[in-house]
Amino acid sequence: MNYFMYLIILLPYYYTSDYYKWWNIKALINFKWNAYGRLYYFIIWTIYSIFMCCFLIVTTIPEHEISWNNRLILLIVTIFFGFIHFIFEFRQFIHRPKVYIASPWNWFDLAAILFPTITSLIWIHNKAPPI
């Protein structure tokens, strides 16, 4: 199978609440969280923070205080990290589409990711943000 397909396709998810009754499952979950889960979520949080800070800098600093080249770099970084987060959301949707659509929090996530990304694309196309 193509390695790029693993970015989209997730393995089947068989979940029952009985798993948490067994001490060995609890130990396994704690080990996985401590081994790489915490680092994984910290990296995602860091990428999201950079994504939002870049967009915040572009939208709040007036045009006469930041050059177009710096603004362009920040907009490109915003678009790049926005696509990374959109891939995360798309993977969640592919994995369990009904659950994903039913949750209003996922709609907030999509809005928080797509609004800055699309706005950055429009601003790059128009050569200046309409502030």
C-alpha positions as a printed Julia matrix, in Angstrom:
131×3 Matrix{Float64}:
   0.0    0.0    0.0
   1.17   3.51  -0.74
   2.71   5.21   2.32
   0.81   8.42   1.64
  -2.48   6.57   2.04
  -1.64   6.05   5.73
  -2.06   9.8    6.17
  -5.72   9.44   5.23
  -6.79   5.9    6.09
  -6.94   4.93   9.75
  -7.05   1.43  11.11
 -10.43   0.09  12.3
 -11.49   1.32  15.71
 -13.15  -1.26  17.93
 -14.04   0.41  21.2
 -15.99  -0.88  24.14
 -16.14   0.65  27.59
 -15.18  -2.72  29.1
 -11.55  -2.06  28.21
 -11.13   0.35  31.1
 -12.18  -2.26  33.66
  -8.97  -4.25  33.19
  -5.8   -3.06  34.92
  -3.56  -4.17  32.05
  -5.47  -2.0   29.56
  -5.18   0.97  31.93
  -1.44   0.34  32.22
  -1.11   0.11  28.43
  -3.01   3.37  27.9
  -0.9    5.14  30.52
   2.29   3.8   28.93
   1.24   4.91  25.44
   0.27   8.35  26.74
   3.57   8.78  28.57
   5.67   7.28  25.74
   4.41   9.29  22.78
   0.84  10.53  23.27
   1.78  13.55  25.33
   4.49  14.55  22.83
   2.09  14.03  19.9
  -0.55  16.33  21.38
   2.07  18.87  22.46
   3.35  19.04  18.88
  -0.19  19.48  17.53
  -0.85  22.22  20.09
   2.42  23.96  19.17
   1.62  23.85  15.45
  -1.85  25.27  16.14
  -0.39  28.03  18.32
   2.08  29.01  15.59
  -0.78  28.9   13.06
  -2.94  31.25  15.1
  -0.09  33.57  16.13
   0.97  34.08  12.51
  -2.58  34.93  11.51
  -3.02  37.16  14.55
   0.16  39.1   13.74
  -0.94  39.64  10.14
  -4.42  40.8   11.1
  -3.6   43.07  14.03
  -0.38  44.86  13.07
  -1.05  47.83  10.77
   0.32  47.81   7.23
   2.79  50.63   7.84
   4.5   48.69  10.68
   5.13  45.4    8.86
   6.44  45.0    5.34
   4.59  43.11   2.62
   7.39  40.5    2.49
   7.05  39.73   6.2
   3.29  39.7    5.87
   3.56  37.3    2.92
   5.79  34.93   4.9
   3.33  34.9    7.8
   0.4   34.3    5.44
   2.2   31.39   3.78
   3.01  29.87   7.19
  -0.65  30.28   8.16
  -1.77  28.5    4.99
   0.77  25.69   5.45
  -0.16  24.99   9.07
  -3.85  25.4    8.22
  -3.56  22.59   5.67
  -1.78  20.41   8.22
  -4.64  20.88  10.68
  -7.19  20.35   7.94
  -5.55  16.97   7.23
  -6.05  16.06  10.91
  -9.71  17.02  10.68
 -10.15  15.17   7.38
  -8.67  12.01   8.91
 -11.16  12.24  11.78
 -13.98  12.65   9.28
 -12.87   9.65   7.19
 -12.54   7.51  10.29
 -16.06   8.09  11.67
 -18.07  10.46   9.45
 -21.41  10.24  11.28
 -19.86  10.93  14.67
 -17.75  13.73  13.21
 -20.69  15.51  11.58
 -22.9   15.1   14.66
 -20.45  16.86  16.98
 -20.76  20.66  17.0
 -17.19  20.96  18.32
 -15.87  19.61  15.05
 -17.7   22.39  13.23
 -15.99  24.94  15.5
 -12.64  23.26  14.75
 -13.27  23.47  11.02
 -14.26  27.12  11.27
 -11.18  27.94  13.37
  -8.94  26.25  10.8
 -10.59  27.16   7.5
 -11.38  30.82   8.21
  -7.74  31.92   8.71
  -6.52  29.64   5.93
  -9.02  30.85   3.33
  -8.62  34.46   4.46
  -4.85  34.17   4.04
  -5.29  32.75   0.54
  -7.58  35.65  -0.39
  -5.16  38.22   1.04
  -2.24  36.74  -0.89
  -4.31  36.8   -4.07
  -5.37  40.43  -3.54
  -1.82  41.47  -2.5
  -2.96  43.23   0.66
  -5.31  42.56   3.56
  -8.35  44.86   3.55
  -7.83  46.45   6.98
